Coordinates of C-alpha atoms in Angstrom, one line a residue:
X1 CA -20.8 4.9 5.4
X2 CA -22.6 6.8 2.6
X3 CA -22.5 5.0 -0.8
X4 CA -20.9 8.0 -2.5
X5 CA -18.1 8.0 0.2
X6 CA -17.5 4.3 -0.4
X7 CA -17.2 4.9 -4.1
X8 CA -14.8 7.8 -3.6
X9 CA -12.7 5.5 -1.2
X10 CA -12.5 2.9 -4.0
X11 CA -11.4 5.5 -6.6
X12 CA -8.9 7.0 -4.2
X13 CA -7.4 3.5 -3.6
X14 CA -7.2 2.8 -7.3
X15 CA -5.5 6.2 -8.0
X16 CA -2.9 5.6 -5.2
X17 CA -2.1 2.1 -6.6
X18 CA -1.8 3.5 -10.1
X19 CA 0.4 6.4 -9.0
X20 CA 2.6 4.0 -7.0
X21 CA 3.3 2.0 -10.2
X22 CA 4.8 5.1 -11.9
X23 CA 7.5 5.6 -9.3
X24 CA 11.1 4.9 -10.2
X25 CA 12.2 5.0 -6.5
X26 CA 11.3 1.7 -4.9
X27 CA 10.7 3.3 -1.4
X28 CA 8.2 5.8 -2.8
X29 CA 6.6 3.0 -4.8
X30 CA 6.2 0.8 -1.7
X31 CA 4.9 3.7 0.5
X32 CA 2.3 4.8 -2.0
X33 CA 1.3 1.2 -2.8
X34 CA 0.9 0.6 1.0
X35 CA -1.4 3.6 1.2
X36 CA -3.4 2.3 -1.8
X37 CA -3.7 -1.1 -0.3
X38 CA -4.7 0.3 3.1
X39 CA -7.4 2.3 1.3
X40 CA -8.5 -0.8 -0.6
X41 CA -8.7 -2.8 2.6
X42 CA -11.0 -0.1 4.1
X43 CA -13.0 -0.2 0.9
X44 CA -13.3 -3.9 1.1
X45 CA -14.6 -3.7 4.7
X46 CA -17.1 -1.0 3.6
X47 CA -18.5 -3.2 0.8
X48 CA -18.2 -6.4 2.9
X49 CA -15.9 -8.1 0.5
X50 CA -13.4 -10.4 2.3
X51 CA -11.4 -11.2 -0.9
X52 CA -10.6 -7.5 -1.3
X53 CA -9.8 -7.2 2.4
X54 CA -7.5 -10.3 2.6
X55 CA -5.7 -9.6 -0.7
X56 CA -4.9 -6.0 0.0
X57 CA -4.2 -6.5 3.6
X58 CA -1.6 -9.1 2.6
X59 CA -0.1 -6.8 0.0
X60 CA 0.1 -4.0 2.6
X61 CA 1.9 -6.3 5.0
X62 CA 4.4 -7.3 2.2
X63 CA 5.1 -3.6 1.6
X64 CA 5.7 -3.0 5.3
X65 CA 8.0 -6.0 5.4
X66 CA 10.1 -4.8 2.5
X67 CA 10.2 -1.2 3.7
X68 CA 11.4 -2.4 7.1
X69 CA 14.0 -4.6 5.5
X70 CA 15.3 -1.7 3.3
X71 CA 15.5 0.5 6.4
X72 CA 17.4 -2.1 8.3
X73 CA 19.9 -2.6 5.4
X74 CA 20.4 1.1 5.1
X75 CA 21.3 1.2 8.9
X76 CA 23.7 -1.7 8.4
X77 CA 25.5 0.1 5.6
X78 CA 25.8 3.3 7.6
X79 CA 27.1 1.5 10.7
X80 CA 29.6 -0.4 8.6
X81 CA 31.0 2.7 7.1

């Protein structure tokens, strides 16, 4: 991957994470943060930095876990009503 594209990927990841932290809605926060973490994981792979890959891959998984948990709770509330 071209060095400029790798740098753009890093900036895009940073921007997504920063934007996610401004969200009041927790679902939007987790979705945008997941996208940022996925971009950072790709960035980490591009620069061959396993600490970046492992940390952001883990955070992405945490976001997916909590999004799935929130969706499951929402379905439980609807079926109980």
